Short mmCIF file of C-alpha atoms and ligand atoms in Angstrom, two decimals:
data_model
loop_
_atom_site.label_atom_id
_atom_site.label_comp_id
_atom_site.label_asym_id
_atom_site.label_seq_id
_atom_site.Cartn_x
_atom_site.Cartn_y
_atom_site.Cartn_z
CA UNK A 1 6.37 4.54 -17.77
CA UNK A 2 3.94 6.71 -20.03
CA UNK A 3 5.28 4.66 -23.34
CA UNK A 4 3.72 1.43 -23.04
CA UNK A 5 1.26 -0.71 -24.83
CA UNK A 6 -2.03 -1.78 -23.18
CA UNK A 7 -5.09 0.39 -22.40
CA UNK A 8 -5.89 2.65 -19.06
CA UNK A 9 -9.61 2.89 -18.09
CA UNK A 10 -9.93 6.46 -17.96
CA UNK A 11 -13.17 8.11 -17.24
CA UNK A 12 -15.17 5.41 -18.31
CA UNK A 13 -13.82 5.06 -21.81
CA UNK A 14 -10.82 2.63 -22.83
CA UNK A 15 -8.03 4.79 -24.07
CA UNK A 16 -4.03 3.68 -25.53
CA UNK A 17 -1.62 3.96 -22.05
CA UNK A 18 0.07 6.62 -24.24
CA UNK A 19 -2.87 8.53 -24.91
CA UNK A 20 -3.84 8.69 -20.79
CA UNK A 21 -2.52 11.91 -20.42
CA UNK A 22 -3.92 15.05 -18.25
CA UNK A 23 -3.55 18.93 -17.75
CA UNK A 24 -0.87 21.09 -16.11
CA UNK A 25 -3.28 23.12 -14.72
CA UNK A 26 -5.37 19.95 -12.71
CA UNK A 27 -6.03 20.30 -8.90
CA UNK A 28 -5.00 17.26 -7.91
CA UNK A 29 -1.05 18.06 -9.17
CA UNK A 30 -1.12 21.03 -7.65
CA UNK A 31 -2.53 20.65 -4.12
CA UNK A 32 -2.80 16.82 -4.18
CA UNK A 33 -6.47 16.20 -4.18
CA UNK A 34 -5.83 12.83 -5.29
CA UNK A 35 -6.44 9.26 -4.00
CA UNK A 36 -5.25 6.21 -5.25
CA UNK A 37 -5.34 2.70 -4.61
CA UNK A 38 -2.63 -0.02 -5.32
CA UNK A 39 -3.91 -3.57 -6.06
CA UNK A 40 -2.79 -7.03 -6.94
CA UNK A 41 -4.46 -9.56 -9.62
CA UNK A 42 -3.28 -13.62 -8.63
CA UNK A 43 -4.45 -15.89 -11.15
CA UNK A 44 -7.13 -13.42 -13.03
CA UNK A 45 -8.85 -12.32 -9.89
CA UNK A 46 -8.32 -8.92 -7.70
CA UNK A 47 -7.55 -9.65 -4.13
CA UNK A 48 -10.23 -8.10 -1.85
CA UNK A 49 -10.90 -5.66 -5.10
CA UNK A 50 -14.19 -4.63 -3.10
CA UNK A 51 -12.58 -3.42 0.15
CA UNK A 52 -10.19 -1.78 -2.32
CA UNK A 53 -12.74 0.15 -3.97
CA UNK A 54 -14.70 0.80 -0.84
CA UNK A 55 -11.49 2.41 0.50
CA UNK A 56 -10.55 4.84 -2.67
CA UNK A 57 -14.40 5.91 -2.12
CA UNK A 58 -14.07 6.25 1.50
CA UNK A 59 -10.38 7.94 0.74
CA UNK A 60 -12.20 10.56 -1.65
CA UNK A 61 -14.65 11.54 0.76
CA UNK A 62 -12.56 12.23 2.99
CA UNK A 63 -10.71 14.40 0.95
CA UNK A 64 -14.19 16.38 0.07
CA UNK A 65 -14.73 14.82 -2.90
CA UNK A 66 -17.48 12.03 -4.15
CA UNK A 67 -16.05 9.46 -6.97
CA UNK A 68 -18.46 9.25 -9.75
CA UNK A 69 -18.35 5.85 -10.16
CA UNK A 70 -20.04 3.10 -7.69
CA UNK A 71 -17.87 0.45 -5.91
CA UNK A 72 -19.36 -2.28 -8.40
CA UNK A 73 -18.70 0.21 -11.16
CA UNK A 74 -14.88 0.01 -10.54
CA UNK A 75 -14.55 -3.26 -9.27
CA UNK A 76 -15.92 -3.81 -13.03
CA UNK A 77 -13.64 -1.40 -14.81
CA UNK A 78 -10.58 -3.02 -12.46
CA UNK A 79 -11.24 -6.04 -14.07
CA UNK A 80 -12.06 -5.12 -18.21
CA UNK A 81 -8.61 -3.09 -18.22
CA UNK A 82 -6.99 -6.39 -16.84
CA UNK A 83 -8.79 -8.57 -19.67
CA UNK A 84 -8.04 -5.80 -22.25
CA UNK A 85 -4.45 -5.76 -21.42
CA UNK A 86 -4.07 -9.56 -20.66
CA UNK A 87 -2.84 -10.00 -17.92
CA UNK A 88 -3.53 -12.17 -14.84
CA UNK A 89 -1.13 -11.81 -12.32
CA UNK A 90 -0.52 -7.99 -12.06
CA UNK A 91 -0.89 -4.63 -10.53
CA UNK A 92 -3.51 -2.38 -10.37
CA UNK A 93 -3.52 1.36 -10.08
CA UNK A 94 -7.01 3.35 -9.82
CA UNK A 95 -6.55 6.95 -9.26
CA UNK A 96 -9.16 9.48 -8.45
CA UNK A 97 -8.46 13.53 -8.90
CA UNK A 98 -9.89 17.02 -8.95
CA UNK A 99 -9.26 17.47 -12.51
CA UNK A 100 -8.53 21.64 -14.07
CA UNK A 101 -11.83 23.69 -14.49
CA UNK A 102 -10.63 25.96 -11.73
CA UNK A 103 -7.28 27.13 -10.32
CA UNK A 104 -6.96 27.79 -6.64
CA UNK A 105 -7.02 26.49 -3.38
CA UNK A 106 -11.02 26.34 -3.45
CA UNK A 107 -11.76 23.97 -6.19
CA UNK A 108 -15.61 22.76 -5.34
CA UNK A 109 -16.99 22.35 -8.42
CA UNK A 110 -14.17 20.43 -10.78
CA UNK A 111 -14.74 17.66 -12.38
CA UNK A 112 -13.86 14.55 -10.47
CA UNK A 113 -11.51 12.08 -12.75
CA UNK A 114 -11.32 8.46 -12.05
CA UNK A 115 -8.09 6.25 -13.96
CA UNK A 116 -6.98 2.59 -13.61
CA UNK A 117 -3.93 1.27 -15.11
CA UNK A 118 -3.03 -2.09 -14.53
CA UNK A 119 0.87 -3.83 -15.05
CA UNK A 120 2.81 -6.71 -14.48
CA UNK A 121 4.33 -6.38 -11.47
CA UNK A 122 5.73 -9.93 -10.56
CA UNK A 123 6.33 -10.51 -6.75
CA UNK A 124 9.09 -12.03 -5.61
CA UNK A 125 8.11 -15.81 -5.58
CA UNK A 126 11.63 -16.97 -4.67
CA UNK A 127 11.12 -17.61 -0.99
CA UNK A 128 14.41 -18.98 -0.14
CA UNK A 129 16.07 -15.49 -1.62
CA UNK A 130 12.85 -13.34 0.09
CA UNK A 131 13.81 -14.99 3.44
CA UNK A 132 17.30 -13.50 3.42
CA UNK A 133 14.67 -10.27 4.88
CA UNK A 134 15.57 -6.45 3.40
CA UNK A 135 17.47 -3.60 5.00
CA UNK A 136 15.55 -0.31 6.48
CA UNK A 137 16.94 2.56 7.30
CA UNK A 138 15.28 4.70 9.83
CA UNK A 139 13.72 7.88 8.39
CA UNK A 140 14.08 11.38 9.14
CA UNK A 141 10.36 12.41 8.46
CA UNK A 142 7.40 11.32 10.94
CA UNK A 143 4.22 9.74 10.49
CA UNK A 144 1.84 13.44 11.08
CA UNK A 145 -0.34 13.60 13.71
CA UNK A 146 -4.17 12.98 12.80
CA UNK A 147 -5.00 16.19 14.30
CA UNK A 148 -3.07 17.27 11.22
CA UNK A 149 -3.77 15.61 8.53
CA UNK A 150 -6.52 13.38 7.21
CA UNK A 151 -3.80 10.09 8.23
CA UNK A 152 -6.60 7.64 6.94
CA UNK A 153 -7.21 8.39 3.77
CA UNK A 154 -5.07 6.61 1.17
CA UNK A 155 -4.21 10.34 -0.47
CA UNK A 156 -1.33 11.40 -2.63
CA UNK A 157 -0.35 14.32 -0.11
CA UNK A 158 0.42 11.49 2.28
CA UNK A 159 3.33 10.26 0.00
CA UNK A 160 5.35 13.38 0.06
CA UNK A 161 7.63 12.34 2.77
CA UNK A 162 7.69 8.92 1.76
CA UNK A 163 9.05 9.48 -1.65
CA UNK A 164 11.56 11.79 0.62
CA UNK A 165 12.28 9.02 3.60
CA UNK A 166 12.74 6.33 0.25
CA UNK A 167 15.41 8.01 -1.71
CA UNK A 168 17.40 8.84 1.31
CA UNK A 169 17.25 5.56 2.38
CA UNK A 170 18.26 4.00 -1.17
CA UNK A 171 21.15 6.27 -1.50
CA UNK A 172 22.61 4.62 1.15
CA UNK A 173 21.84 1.20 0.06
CA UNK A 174 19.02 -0.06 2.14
CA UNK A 175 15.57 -0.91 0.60
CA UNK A 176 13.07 1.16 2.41
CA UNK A 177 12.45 3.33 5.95
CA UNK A 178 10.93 2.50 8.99
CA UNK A 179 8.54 5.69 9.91
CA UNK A 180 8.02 6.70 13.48
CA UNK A 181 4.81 8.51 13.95
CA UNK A 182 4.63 12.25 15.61
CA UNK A 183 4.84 10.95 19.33
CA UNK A 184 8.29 8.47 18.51
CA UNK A 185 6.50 5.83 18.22
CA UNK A 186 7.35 2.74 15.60
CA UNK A 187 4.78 3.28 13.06
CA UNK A 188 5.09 2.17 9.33
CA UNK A 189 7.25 1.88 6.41
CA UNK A 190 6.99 4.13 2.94
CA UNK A 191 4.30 1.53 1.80
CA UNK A 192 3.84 -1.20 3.92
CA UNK A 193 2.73 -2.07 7.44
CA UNK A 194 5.80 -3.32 9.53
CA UNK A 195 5.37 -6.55 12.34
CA UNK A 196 7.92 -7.86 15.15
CA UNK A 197 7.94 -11.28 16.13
CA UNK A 198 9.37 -11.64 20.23
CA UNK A 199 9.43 -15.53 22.08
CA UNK A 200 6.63 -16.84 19.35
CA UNK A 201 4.34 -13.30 19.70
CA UNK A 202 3.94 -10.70 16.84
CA UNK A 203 3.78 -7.51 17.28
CA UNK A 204 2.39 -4.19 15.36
CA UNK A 205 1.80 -0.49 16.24
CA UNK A 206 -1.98 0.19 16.61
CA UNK A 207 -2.95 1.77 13.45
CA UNK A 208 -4.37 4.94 14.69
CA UNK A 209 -1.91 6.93 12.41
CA UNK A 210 -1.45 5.60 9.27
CA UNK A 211 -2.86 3.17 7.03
CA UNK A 212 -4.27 0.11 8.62
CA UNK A 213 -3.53 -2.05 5.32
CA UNK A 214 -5.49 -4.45 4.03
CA UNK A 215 -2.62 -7.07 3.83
CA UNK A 216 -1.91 -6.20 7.16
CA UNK A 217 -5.61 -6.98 8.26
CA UNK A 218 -5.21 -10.35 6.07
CA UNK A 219 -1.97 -11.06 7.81
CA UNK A 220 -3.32 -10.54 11.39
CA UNK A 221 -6.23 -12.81 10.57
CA UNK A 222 -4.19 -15.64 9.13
CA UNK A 223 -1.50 -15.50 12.27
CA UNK A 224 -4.60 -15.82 14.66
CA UNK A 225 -6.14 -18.48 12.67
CA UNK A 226 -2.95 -20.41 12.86
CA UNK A 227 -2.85 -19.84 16.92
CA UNK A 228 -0.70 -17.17 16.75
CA UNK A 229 -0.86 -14.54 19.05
CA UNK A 230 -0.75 -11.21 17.92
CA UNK A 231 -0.88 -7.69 19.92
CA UNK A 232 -1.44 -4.40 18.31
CA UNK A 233 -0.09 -2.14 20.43
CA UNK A 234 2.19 0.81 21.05
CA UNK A 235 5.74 0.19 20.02
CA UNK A 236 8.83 2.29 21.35
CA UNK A 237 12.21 1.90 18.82
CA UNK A 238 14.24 1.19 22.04
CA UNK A 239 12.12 -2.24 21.56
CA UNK A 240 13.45 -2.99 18.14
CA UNK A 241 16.71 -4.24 20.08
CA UNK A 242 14.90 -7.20 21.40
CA UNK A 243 12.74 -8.52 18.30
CA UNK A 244 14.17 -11.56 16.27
CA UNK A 245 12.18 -11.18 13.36
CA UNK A 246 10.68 -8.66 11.59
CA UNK A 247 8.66 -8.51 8.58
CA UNK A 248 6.60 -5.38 6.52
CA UNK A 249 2.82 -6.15 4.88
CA UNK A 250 1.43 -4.34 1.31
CA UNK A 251 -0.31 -5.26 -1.61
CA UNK A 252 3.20 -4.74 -3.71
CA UNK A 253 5.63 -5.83 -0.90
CA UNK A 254 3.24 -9.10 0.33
CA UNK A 255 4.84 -10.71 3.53
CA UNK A 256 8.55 -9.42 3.09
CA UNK A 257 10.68 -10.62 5.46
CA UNK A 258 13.47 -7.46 6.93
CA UNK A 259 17.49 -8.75 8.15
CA UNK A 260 17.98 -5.04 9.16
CA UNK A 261 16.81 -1.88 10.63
CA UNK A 262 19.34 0.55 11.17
CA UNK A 263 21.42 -0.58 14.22
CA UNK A 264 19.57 -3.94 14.82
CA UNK A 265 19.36 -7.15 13.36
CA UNK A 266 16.63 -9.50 12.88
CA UNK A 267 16.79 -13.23 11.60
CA UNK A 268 13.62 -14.62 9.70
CA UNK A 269 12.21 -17.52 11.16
CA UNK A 270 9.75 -20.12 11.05
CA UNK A 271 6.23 -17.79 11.47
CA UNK A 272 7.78 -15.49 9.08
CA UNK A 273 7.56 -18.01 6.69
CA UNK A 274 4.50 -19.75 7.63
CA UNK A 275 3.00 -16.45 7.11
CA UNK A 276 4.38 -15.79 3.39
CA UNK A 277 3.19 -19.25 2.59
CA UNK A 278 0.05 -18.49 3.78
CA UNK A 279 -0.98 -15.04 2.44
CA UNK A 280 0.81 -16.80 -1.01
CA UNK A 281 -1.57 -19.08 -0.52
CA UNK A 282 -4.86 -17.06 0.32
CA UNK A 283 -4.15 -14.28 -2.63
CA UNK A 284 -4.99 -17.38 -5.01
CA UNK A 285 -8.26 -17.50 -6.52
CA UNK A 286 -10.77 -19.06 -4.19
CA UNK A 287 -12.14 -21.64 -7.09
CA UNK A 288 -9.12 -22.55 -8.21
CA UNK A 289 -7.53 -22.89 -4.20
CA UNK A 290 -10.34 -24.66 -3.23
N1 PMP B 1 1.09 1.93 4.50
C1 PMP B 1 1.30 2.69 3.42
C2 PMP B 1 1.85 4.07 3.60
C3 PMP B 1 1.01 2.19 2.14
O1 PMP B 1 1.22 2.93 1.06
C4 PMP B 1 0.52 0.87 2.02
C5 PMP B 1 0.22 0.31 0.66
N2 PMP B 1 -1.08 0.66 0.23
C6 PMP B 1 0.31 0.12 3.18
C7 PMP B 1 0.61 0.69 4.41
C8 PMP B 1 -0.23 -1.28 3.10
O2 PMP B 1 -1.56 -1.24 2.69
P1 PMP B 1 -2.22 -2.47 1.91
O3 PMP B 1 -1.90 -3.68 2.68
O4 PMP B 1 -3.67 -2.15 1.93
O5 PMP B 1 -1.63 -2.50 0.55
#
């Protein structure tokens, strides 16, 4: 991934991807003080780039550290790397760090380091073969209690036992996990936000945990707007039995529709697909899907 062509926006200056390179010795590798956002481009433009940027600020600050770089600063930068490299329809990766001057838990005075990388990332546009939904295993590791850890923040450290809950689950052939939080309760998946659908209501876990995601927020708005109703609430796993469809919420994984969690089986229906239709449809350019 570090040999491509294209330019990363990289402390305000335009640099080759190859050349985007940092020290061994930076903070944010060794005790994670890094935040990061992940982003999608439809059609030229960033969807919701501003609550994006709003949230790695927000996400820095609470990790004790102050970007230096405005929100209109990087919703500019977000979109020069896309015009330098091209693209249109692609991802977008800013990344925020404590960068090397000093080594050691204590690290107040390092430079802060802001990156964005951008690729193309195609999503999966087929619906017919997205409907067939994924398979999720259920993960070992726990969604931490917020009297723990800082759960709202969209920082690196809060990856570690996704990467973990991930690669168990791919070894034994299933696309993602399905995260309970610290009190057994359904929570999220390794990246996206997870919904049940139950005699024409959808369901989600209250986000008091883990990432209340902006497609998520989209998602809920768009179900309601269609006269949908939707309750956020607490969800045990001995519920997952009586769902019939089930679908997960993320920049990268859109509306994905899941066949399988585990045990129990879910069949994508009608609102699942009403609901990838319409966040398809209100990712697009406003101009243009006007
Ligand atoms: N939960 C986790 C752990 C994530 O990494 C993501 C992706 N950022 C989400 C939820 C969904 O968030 P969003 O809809 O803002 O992409």
């Amino acid at each position: 991934f570090d040999q491509r062509d294209g330019v990363i926006w990289y402390d305000g200056k335009l640099v080759p991807w190859t050349d985007a390179t940092l020290h061994v010795l930076s903070h944010g590798l060794h005790y994670a003080s890094a935040v990061f956002e992940g982003e999608r481009a439809y059609g030229g433009e960033i969807f919701k780039s501003t609550e994006h940027s709003e949230r790695l600020r927000t996400s820095a600050e609470i990790l004790d550290f102050e970007i230096p770089y405005s929100v209109a600063e990087i919703d500019a930068a977000k979109r020069l790397v896309l015009e330098k490299n091209g693209q249109k329809d692609a991802y977008v990766r800013p990344i925020a760090w404590r960068g090397s001057e000093m080594m050691g838990v204590s690290a107040q005075h390092n430079k802060i380091h802001l990156a964005i990388a951008t690729w193309e990332w195609p999503s999966y546009f087929d619906p017919a073969q997205r409907l067939k939904g994924i398979r999720l295993d259920m993960a070992e590791y726990r969604r931490p209690d917020p009297a723990t850890i800082p759960c709202k923040a969209k920082a690196a450290g809060l990856y570690m036992i996704c990467t973990i809950s991930k690669h168990k689950a791919e070894r034994k052939g299933y696309s993602d996990a399905l995260m309970l939080d610290w009190r057994g309760h359904v929570a999220e998946c390794t990246g996206a936000n997870v919904f049940f659908i139950r005699d024409g209501v959808i369901h989600t876990p209250t986000p008091d945990c883990f990432l209340d995601g902006i497609t998520r927020r989209t998602v809920i708005d768009l179900a309601r707007r269609r006269g949908f109703e939707v309750q956020e609430r607490t969800i045990l796993p001995a519920e997952l039995e009586g769902f019939n469809e089930c679908f997960i919420t993320g920049t990268a994984a859109e509306v994905t529709p899941v066949a399988e969690i585990g045990p129990y089986t879910f069949q994508p229906g009608n609102m699942t697909k009403v609901l990838m239709e319409d966040y398809m449809a209100e990712v697009q350019p406003k101009a243009k899907a006007a």
